[in-house]
Amino acid sequence: MTPTPSIPAAFTPTGKLRAAINLGNPILAYSDAAGNARGVSVDLAGEFARRLGVELELVVVDTAGKSVDAVAAEGADIGFFAIDPVRGAHIAFSAAYVLIEGCYLVKEDSPIRTSEEVDGAPHRVVVGKGSAYDLFLTRTLRQAQILRAPTSPTVVDTFLEAGAEVAAGVRQQLEADARRLGGLRLLDGRFMVIQQAMGMPKRRGADAAAFLARFVEQMKASGFIADALARHRIEGASLS
């Protein structure tokens, strides 16, 4: 997979590959003890920069919304986020490389027992502002009311502070918060499957988008992504 000269140029208008890294989703990226961004998305960004033969610059943010905004506004050249039609207006996505479950969490004594009951009344559902599940639930919930936490990692704390009925998020994050705080439980099942992909500004052209898509397929087929998930001890995600 050798890029033609026009491909690196399309991805690096500043001379470097700027990759938006969202620390708000622990399955994709996290901050290590030294404060450095690590994770599957960081590994993929590094390998993509190596294939292009360019230097990598990380644009680290704390929410999915900020990551999307950075790429859509061309403040970053690639990013890692869930496929969504709203985001697709300005971003060209690869196929998904990882699937993540979106789930609901309630207090232990909540009368809500199933995911289907969440939208059966005007329950308040806390989501991470601009996250994939915020966009999805905004489109699909009819009776429930959405409350937005500043970031995905603060969803459960906001849920408790607001006295809301339901918290929505990535299963792994909700499970970790339930262990941390106690008195909480996840509802059985899931309300969506989040398809995580790589993306780039649409204005960079179809050839660049096709090259990015081929790169993701190679990373899936070669075992690179599976190895990265294992190396970073990521649970709660499956390969697409």
PDB file of C-alpha atoms in Angstrom:
ATOM      1  CA  MET A   1       0.000   0.000   0.000  1.00  0.00           C
ATOM      2  CA  THR A   2       2.312   2.710  -1.321  1.00  0.00           C
ATOM      3  CA  PRO A   3       0.714   6.156  -1.579  1.00  0.00           C
ATOM      4  CA  THR A   4       1.061   8.235  -4.715  1.00  0.00           C
ATOM      5  CA  PRO A   5       2.648  11.688  -4.077  1.00  0.00           C
ATOM      6  CA  SER A   6      -0.768  13.369  -3.999  1.00  0.00           C
ATOM      7  CA  ILE A   7      -1.977  11.284  -1.039  1.00  0.00           C
ATOM      8  CA  PRO A   8       0.469  12.493   1.653  1.00  0.00           C
ATOM      9  CA  ALA A   9      -0.103  16.039   0.430  1.00  0.00           C
ATOM     10  CA  ALA A  10      -3.865  15.641   0.859  1.00  0.00           C
ATOM     11  CA  PHE A  11      -3.443  14.494   4.457  1.00  0.00           C
ATOM     12  CA  THR A  12      -0.726  16.922   5.534  1.00  0.00           C
ATOM     13  CA  PRO A  13      -1.444  20.522   4.491  1.00  0.00           C
ATOM     14  CA  THR A  14       0.672  21.705   7.445  1.00  0.00           C
ATOM     15  CA  GLY A  15       3.513  19.275   6.752  1.00  0.00           C
ATOM     16  CA  LYS A  16       2.477  16.933   9.595  1.00  0.00           C
ATOM     17  CA  LEU A  17      -0.345  14.432  10.033  1.00  0.00           C
ATOM     18  CA  ARG A  18      -2.583  15.932  12.732  1.00  0.00           C
ATOM     19  CA  ALA A  19      -4.638  13.198  14.395  1.00  0.00           C
ATOM     20  CA  ALA A  20      -7.551  14.098  16.684  1.00  0.00           C
ATOM     21  CA  ILE A  21      -7.447  11.802  19.725  1.00  0.00           C
ATOM     22  CA  ASN A  22     -10.504  11.646  22.004  1.00  0.00           C
ATOM     23  CA  LEU A  23      -9.677  10.732  25.598  1.00  0.00           C
ATOM     24  CA  GLY A  24     -13.388  10.662  26.451  1.00  0.00           C
ATOM     25  CA  ASN A  25     -13.754   7.067  25.207  1.00  0.00           C
ATOM     26  CA  PRO A  26     -11.417   4.743  27.164  1.00  0.00           C
ATOM     27  CA  ILE A  27     -11.781   1.991  24.585  1.00  0.00           C
ATOM     28  CA  LEU A  28     -10.081   4.189  21.993  1.00  0.00           C
ATOM     29  CA  ALA A  29      -7.585   6.242  23.987  1.00  0.00           C
ATOM     30  CA  TYR A  30      -6.484   7.122  27.500  1.00  0.00           C
ATOM     31  CA  SER A  31      -3.868   9.186  29.298  1.00  0.00           C
ATOM     32  CA  ASP A  32      -0.978   7.275  30.890  1.00  0.00           C
ATOM     33  CA  ALA A  33       0.746   8.080  34.188  1.00  0.00           C
ATOM     34  CA  ALA A  34       2.999  10.581  32.448  1.00  0.00           C
ATOM     35  CA  GLY A  35       0.040  12.340  30.835  1.00  0.00           C
ATOM     36  CA  ASN A  36       0.697  10.987  27.344  1.00  0.00           C
ATOM     37  CA  ALA A  37      -2.117   9.799  25.084  1.00  0.00           C
ATOM     38  CA  ARG A  38      -2.088   6.036  24.515  1.00  0.00           C
ATOM     39  CA  GLY A  39      -4.454   3.505  23.026  1.00  0.00           C
ATOM     40  CA  VAL A  40      -5.737   1.897  19.859  1.00  0.00           C
ATOM     41  CA  SER A  41      -6.420   5.179  18.067  1.00  0.00           C
ATOM     42  CA  VAL A  42      -2.942   6.479  18.893  1.00  0.00           C
ATOM     43  CA  ASP A  43      -1.403   3.279  17.524  1.00  0.00           C
ATOM     44  CA  LEU A  44      -3.452   3.530  14.321  1.00  0.00           C
ATOM     45  CA  ALA A  45      -2.513   7.179  13.878  1.00  0.00           C
ATOM     46  CA  GLY A  46       1.162   6.317  14.275  1.00  0.00           C
ATOM     47  CA  GLU A  47       0.988   3.512  11.730  1.00  0.00           C
ATOM     48  CA  PHE A  48      -0.897   5.697   9.248  1.00  0.00           C
ATOM     49  CA  ALA A  49       1.710   8.448   9.583  1.00  0.00           C
ATOM     50  CA  ARG A  50       4.428   5.828   9.011  1.00  0.00           C
ATOM     51  CA  ARG A  51       2.691   4.628   5.824  1.00  0.00           C
ATOM     52  CA  LEU A  52       2.513   8.211   4.572  1.00  0.00           C
ATOM     53  CA  GLY A  53       6.129   8.863   5.534  1.00  0.00           C
ATOM     54  CA  VAL A  54       5.259  11.938   7.602  1.00  0.00           C
ATOM     55  CA  GLU A  55       5.570  13.173  11.173  1.00  0.00           C
ATOM     56  CA  LEU A  56       2.614  12.656  13.516  1.00  0.00           C
ATOM     57  CA  GLU A  57       1.091  15.398  15.658  1.00  0.00           C
ATOM     58  CA  LEU A  58      -1.618  14.469  18.171  1.00  0.00           C
ATOM     59  CA  VAL A  59      -4.534  16.846  18.707  1.00  0.00           C
ATOM     60  CA  VAL A  60      -5.782  15.585  22.069  1.00  0.00           C
ATOM     61  CA  VAL A  61      -9.357  16.420  23.140  1.00  0.00           C
ATOM     62  CA  ASP A  62     -11.694  15.219  25.883  1.00  0.00           C
ATOM     63  CA  THR A  63     -14.941  14.674  23.967  1.00  0.00           C
ATOM     64  CA  ALA A  64     -16.096  13.065  20.743  1.00  0.00           C
ATOM     65  CA  GLY A  65     -17.772  16.310  19.736  1.00  0.00           C
ATOM     66  CA  LYS A  66     -14.506  18.230  19.910  1.00  0.00           C
ATOM     67  CA  SER A  67     -12.788  15.532  17.865  1.00  0.00           C
ATOM     68  CA  VAL A  68     -15.469  15.753  15.187  1.00  0.00           C
ATOM     69  CA  ASP A  69     -15.297  19.545  15.179  1.00  0.00           C
ATOM     70  CA  ALA A  70     -11.509  19.488  14.809  1.00  0.00           C
ATOM     71  CA  VAL A  71     -11.640  17.256  11.727  1.00  0.00           C
ATOM     72  CA  ALA A  72     -14.687  18.914  10.170  1.00  0.00           C
ATOM     73  CA  ALA A  73     -13.017  22.335  10.502  1.00  0.00           C
ATOM     74  CA  GLU A  74      -9.709  20.874   9.226  1.00  0.00           C
ATOM     75  CA  GLY A  75      -7.917  21.620  12.462  1.00  0.00           C
ATOM     76  CA  ALA A  76      -6.989  17.933  12.309  1.00  0.00           C
ATOM     77  CA  ASP A  77      -6.437  15.686   9.300  1.00  0.00           C
ATOM     78  CA  ILE A  78      -7.811  12.397  10.634  1.00  0.00           C
ATOM     79  CA  GLY A  79      -9.888  11.342  13.605  1.00  0.00           C
ATOM     80  CA  PHE A  80     -11.433   8.345  15.307  1.00  0.00           C
ATOM     81  CA  PHE A  81     -15.149   8.403  16.010  1.00  0.00           C
ATOM     82  CA  ALA A  82     -18.452   6.625  15.611  1.00  0.00           C
ATOM     83  CA  ILE A  83     -20.104   6.653  12.220  1.00  0.00           C
ATOM     84  CA  ASP A  84     -23.151   8.907  12.261  1.00  0.00           C
ATOM     85  CA  PRO A  85     -25.128  10.568   9.447  1.00  0.00           C
ATOM     86  CA  VAL A  86     -24.947  14.002  11.092  1.00  0.00           C
ATOM     87  CA  ARG A  87     -21.163  13.806  11.227  1.00  0.00           C
ATOM     88  CA  GLY A  88     -21.095  12.476   7.675  1.00  0.00           C
ATOM     89  CA  ALA A  89     -22.043  15.871   6.289  1.00  0.00           C
ATOM     90  CA  HIS A  90     -18.434  17.011   6.569  1.00  0.00           C
ATOM     91  CA  ILE A  91     -16.453  13.842   7.323  1.00  0.00           C
ATOM     92  CA  ALA A  92     -15.609  10.878   5.086  1.00  0.00           C
ATOM     93  CA  PHE A  93     -15.612   7.667   7.147  1.00  0.00           C
ATOM     94  CA  SER A  94     -13.821   4.391   6.648  1.00  0.00           C
ATOM     95  CA  ALA A  95     -15.698   1.189   7.410  1.00  0.00           C
ATOM     96  CA  ALA A  96     -15.959   0.413  11.120  1.00  0.00           C
ATOM     97  CA  TYR A  97     -13.009  -1.359  12.698  1.00  0.00           C
ATOM     98  CA  VAL A  98     -14.388  -1.802  16.236  1.00  0.00           C
ATOM     99  CA  LEU A  99     -17.918  -2.272  17.562  1.00  0.00           C
ATOM    100  CA  ILE A 100     -18.868  -0.952  21.008  1.00  0.00           C
ATOM    101  CA  GLU A 101     -22.138  -1.407  22.888  1.00  0.00           C
ATOM    102  CA  GLY A 102     -24.201   1.566  24.020  1.00  0.00           C
ATOM    103  CA  CYS A 103     -26.024   0.691  27.242  1.00  0.00           C
ATOM    104  CA  TYR A 104     -28.186   2.158  29.985  1.00  0.00           C
ATOM    105  CA  LEU A 105     -27.409   2.393  33.708  1.00  0.00           C
ATOM    106  CA  VAL A 106     -29.851   3.030  36.557  1.00  0.00           C
ATOM    107  CA  LYS A 107     -29.794   3.101  40.351  1.00  0.00           C
ATOM    108  CA  GLU A 108     -30.060  -0.289  42.028  1.00  0.00           C
ATOM    109  CA  ASP A 109     -33.555   0.444  43.355  1.00  0.00           C
ATOM    110  CA  SER A 110     -34.884   1.855  40.063  1.00  0.00           C
ATOM    111  CA  PRO A 111     -38.192   0.390  38.865  1.00  0.00           C
ATOM    112  CA  ILE A 112     -36.797   0.389  35.305  1.00  0.00           C
ATOM    113  CA  ARG A 113     -35.814  -3.185  34.443  1.00  0.00           C
ATOM    114  CA  THR A 114     -35.367  -3.218  30.655  1.00  0.00           C
ATOM    115  CA  SER A 115     -33.970  -0.911  27.977  1.00  0.00           C
ATOM    116  CA  GLU A 116     -37.390  -0.765  26.328  1.00  0.00           C
ATOM    117  CA  GLU A 117     -38.870   0.888  29.434  1.00  0.00           C
ATOM    118  CA  VAL A 118     -36.512   3.869  29.244  1.00  0.00           C
ATOM    119  CA  ASP A 119     -38.573   5.613  26.571  1.00  0.00           C
ATOM    120  CA  GLY A 120     -41.890   4.528  28.048  1.00  0.00           C
ATOM    121  CA  ALA A 121     -42.160   7.630  30.237  1.00  0.00           C
ATOM    122  CA  PRO A 122     -40.562  11.110  30.487  1.00  0.00           C
ATOM    123  CA  HIS A 123     -37.453   9.712  32.170  1.00  0.00           C
ATOM    124  CA  ARG A 124     -34.369  11.929  32.203  1.00  0.00           C
ATOM    125  CA  VAL A 125     -31.496  10.260  30.343  1.00  0.00           C
ATOM    126  CA  VAL A 126     -27.979  11.656  30.821  1.00  0.00           C
ATOM    127  CA  VAL A 127     -25.606  11.415  27.841  1.00  0.00           C
ATOM    128  CA  GLY A 128     -22.172  12.793  26.952  1.00  0.00           C
ATOM    129  CA  LYS A 129     -22.614  15.960  24.910  1.00  0.00           C
ATOM    130  CA  GLY A 130     -21.935  15.368  21.214  1.00  0.00           C
ATOM    131  CA  SER A 131     -21.249  11.648  21.644  1.00  0.00           C
ATOM    132  CA  ALA A 132     -22.496   9.045  19.178  1.00  0.00           C
ATOM    133  CA  TYR A 133     -25.170   7.924  21.599  1.00  0.00           C
ATOM    134  CA  ASP A 134     -26.248  11.544  22.176  1.00  0.00           C
ATOM    135  CA  LEU A 135     -26.845  11.882  18.421  1.00  0.00           C
ATOM    136  CA  PHE A 136     -28.591   8.501  18.221  1.00  0.00           C
ATOM    137  CA  LEU A 137     -30.858   8.988  21.235  1.00  0.00           C
ATOM    138  CA  THR A 138     -31.719  12.537  20.169  1.00  0.00           C
ATOM    139  CA  ARG A 139     -33.128  11.019  16.975  1.00  0.00           C
ATOM    140  CA  THR A 140     -34.853   8.010  18.528  1.00  0.00           C
ATOM    141  CA  LEU A 141     -36.205   8.840  21.996  1.00  0.00           C
ATOM    142  CA  ARG A 142     -39.794  10.079  21.972  1.00  0.00           C
ATOM    143  CA  GLN A 143     -40.896  10.452  25.608  1.00  0.00           C
ATOM    144  CA  ALA A 144     -37.616  10.467  27.521  1.00  0.00           C
ATOM    145  CA  GLN A 145     -35.805  13.763  28.063  1.00  0.00           C
ATOM    146  CA  ILE A 146     -32.090  14.064  27.311  1.00  0.00           C
ATOM    147  CA  LEU A 147     -29.716  15.799  29.741  1.00  0.00           C
ATOM    148  CA  ARG A 148     -26.159  16.379  28.523  1.00  0.00           C
ATOM    149  CA  ALA A 149     -23.028  15.936  30.628  1.00  0.00           C
ATOM    150  CA  PRO A 150     -19.929  17.903  29.536  1.00  0.00           C
ATOM    151  CA  THR A 151     -18.018  14.716  28.644  1.00  0.00           C
ATOM    152  CA  SER A 152     -18.684  10.989  28.417  1.00  0.00           C
ATOM    153  CA  PRO A 153     -16.577  10.137  31.518  1.00  0.00           C
ATOM    154  CA  THR A 154     -18.721  12.555  33.594  1.00  0.00           C
ATOM    155  CA  VAL A 155     -22.076  11.044  32.567  1.00  0.00           C
ATOM    156  CA  VAL A 156     -22.631   8.951  35.692  1.00  0.00           C
ATOM    157  CA  ASP A 157     -21.521  11.693  38.081  1.00  0.00           C
ATOM    158  CA  THR A 158     -23.889  14.106  36.315  1.00  0.00           C
ATOM    159  CA  PHE A 159     -26.658  11.474  36.452  1.00  0.00           C
ATOM    160  CA  LEU A 160     -26.284  11.225  40.236  1.00  0.00           C
ATOM    161  CA  GLU A 161     -25.948  14.969  40.801  1.00  0.00           C
ATOM    162  CA  ALA A 162     -29.076  15.671  38.732  1.00  0.00           C
ATOM    163  CA  GLY A 163     -31.078  12.861  40.330  1.00  0.00           C
ATOM    164  CA  ALA A 164     -31.910  11.606  36.841  1.00  0.00           C
ATOM    165  CA  GLU A 165     -33.464   8.230  36.106  1.00  0.00           C
ATOM    166  CA  VAL A 166     -31.045   6.841  33.477  1.00  0.00           C
ATOM    167  CA  ALA A 167     -27.432   7.224  32.349  1.00  0.00           C
ATOM    168  CA  ALA A 168     -26.461   6.225  28.810  1.00  0.00           C
ATOM    169  CA  GLY A 169     -22.994   5.449  27.515  1.00  0.00           C
ATOM    170  CA  VAL A 170     -20.366   2.961  26.453  1.00  0.00           C
ATOM    171  CA  ARG A 171     -20.733  -0.293  28.367  1.00  0.00           C
ATOM    172  CA  GLN A 172     -17.124  -0.333  29.578  1.00  0.00           C
ATOM    173  CA  GLN A 173     -17.327   3.181  31.047  1.00  0.00           C
ATOM    174  CA  LEU A 174     -20.658   2.474  32.752  1.00  0.00           C
ATOM    175  CA  GLU A 175     -19.380  -0.785  34.227  1.00  0.00           C
ATOM    176  CA  ALA A 176     -16.305   0.972  35.610  1.00  0.00           C
ATOM    177  CA  ASP A 177     -18.444   3.721  37.161  1.00  0.00           C
ATOM    178  CA  ALA A 178     -20.813   1.153  38.689  1.00  0.00           C
ATOM    179  CA  ARG A 179     -17.848  -0.560  40.371  1.00  0.00           C
ATOM    180  CA  ARG A 180     -16.441   2.783  41.510  1.00  0.00           C
ATOM    181  CA  LEU A 181     -19.638   4.160  43.012  1.00  0.00           C
ATOM    182  CA  GLY A 182     -21.776   1.175  43.965  1.00  0.00           C
ATOM    183  CA  GLY A 183     -25.563   1.071  44.155  1.00  0.00           C
ATOM    184  CA  LEU A 184     -25.913   1.077  40.376  1.00  0.00           C
ATOM    185  CA  ARG A 185     -26.751  -1.537  37.749  1.00  0.00           C
ATOM    186  CA  LEU A 186     -26.710  -1.834  33.981  1.00  0.00           C
ATOM    187  CA  LEU A 187     -29.895  -2.772  32.189  1.00  0.00           C
ATOM    188  CA  ASP A 188     -29.727  -5.973  30.188  1.00  0.00           C
ATOM    189  CA  GLY A 189     -28.992  -5.664  26.498  1.00  0.00           C
ATOM    190  CA  ARG A 190     -27.996  -2.569  24.579  1.00  0.00           C
ATOM    191  CA  PHE A 191     -29.741   0.314  22.874  1.00  0.00           C
ATOM    192  CA  MET A 192     -27.241   0.600  20.007  1.00  0.00           C
ATOM    193  CA  VAL A 193     -24.027  -0.755  18.539  1.00  0.00           C
ATOM    194  CA  ILE A 194     -21.491   2.022  18.088  1.00  0.00           C
ATOM    195  CA  GLN A 195     -19.437   1.586  14.912  1.00  0.00           C
ATOM    196  CA  GLN A 196     -16.017   3.143  15.459  1.00  0.00           C
ATOM    197  CA  ALA A 197     -14.215   4.235  12.307  1.00  0.00           C
ATOM    198  CA  MET A 198     -11.478   6.516  11.063  1.00  0.00           C
ATOM    199  CA  GLY A 199     -12.501   9.705   9.321  1.00  0.00           C
ATOM    200  CA  MET A 200     -11.099  12.687   7.449  1.00  0.00           C
ATOM    201  CA  PRO A 201     -12.395  15.990   6.054  1.00  0.00           C
ATOM    202  CA  LYS A 202     -14.495  15.330   2.953  1.00  0.00           C
ATOM    203  CA  ARG A 203     -12.885  18.315   1.228  1.00  0.00           C
ATOM    204  CA  ARG A 204      -9.596  16.419   0.989  1.00  0.00           C
ATOM    205  CA  GLY A 205     -11.013  14.367  -1.882  1.00  0.00           C
ATOM    206  CA  ALA A 206     -12.227  10.916  -2.877  1.00  0.00           C
ATOM    207  CA  ASP A 207      -8.752   9.493  -3.562  1.00  0.00           C
ATOM    208  CA  ALA A 208      -7.575  10.323  -0.037  1.00  0.00           C
ATOM    209  CA  ALA A 209     -10.772   8.885   1.441  1.00  0.00           C
ATOM    210  CA  ALA A 210     -10.297   5.654  -0.523  1.00  0.00           C
ATOM    211  CA  PHE A 211      -6.692   5.391   0.686  1.00  0.00           C
ATOM    212  CA  LEU A 212      -7.816   5.790   4.319  1.00  0.00           C
ATOM    213  CA  ALA A 213     -10.518   3.157   3.817  1.00  0.00           C
ATOM    214  CA  ARG A 214      -7.981   0.685   2.385  1.00  0.00           C
ATOM    215  CA  PHE A 215      -5.642   1.361   5.297  1.00  0.00           C
ATOM    216  CA  VAL A 216      -8.335   0.457   7.829  1.00  0.00           C
ATOM    217  CA  GLU A 217      -9.166  -2.758   5.971  1.00  0.00           C
ATOM    218  CA  GLN A 218      -5.480  -3.730   5.998  1.00  0.00           C
ATOM    219  CA  MET A 219      -5.214  -3.009   9.722  1.00  0.00           C
ATOM    220  CA  LYS A 220      -8.199  -5.252  10.367  1.00  0.00           C
ATOM    221  CA  ALA A 221      -6.985  -8.072   8.132  1.00  0.00           C
ATOM    222  CA  SER A 222      -3.401  -8.023   9.406  1.00  0.00           C
ATOM    223  CA  GLY A 223      -4.384  -8.353  13.072  1.00  0.00           C
ATOM    224  CA  PHE A 224      -2.974  -4.913  13.925  1.00  0.00           C
ATOM    225  CA  ILE A 225      -6.199  -3.765  15.600  1.00  0.00           C
ATOM    226  CA  ALA A 226      -6.734  -7.037  17.473  1.00  0.00           C
ATOM    227  CA  ASP A 227      -3.152  -6.852  18.758  1.00  0.00           C
ATOM    228  CA  ALA A 228      -3.631  -3.227  19.827  1.00  0.00           C
ATOM    229  CA  LEU A 229      -6.811  -4.063  21.759  1.00  0.00           C
ATOM    230  CA  ALA A 230      -4.984  -6.884  23.546  1.00  0.00           C
ATOM    231  CA  ARG A 231      -1.873  -4.774  24.202  1.00  0.00           C
ATOM    232  CA  HIS A 232      -3.913  -2.028  25.841  1.00  0.00           C
ATOM    233  CA  ARG A 233      -6.056  -4.598  27.716  1.00  0.00           C
ATOM    234  CA  ILE A 234      -9.272  -3.280  26.240  1.00  0.00           C
ATOM    235  CA  GLU A 235     -12.469  -5.182  27.027  1.00  0.00           C
ATOM    236  CA  GLY A 236     -15.988  -4.440  25.878  1.00  0.00           C
ATOM    237  CA  ALA A 237     -15.134  -3.997  22.197  1.00  0.00           C
ATOM    238  CA  SER A 238     -15.325  -6.443  19.326  1.00  0.00           C
ATOM    239  CA  LEU A 239     -13.692  -6.350  15.921  1.00  0.00           C
ATOM    240  CA  SER A 240     -15.895  -5.278  13.056  1.00  0.00           C
TER     241      SER A 240
END
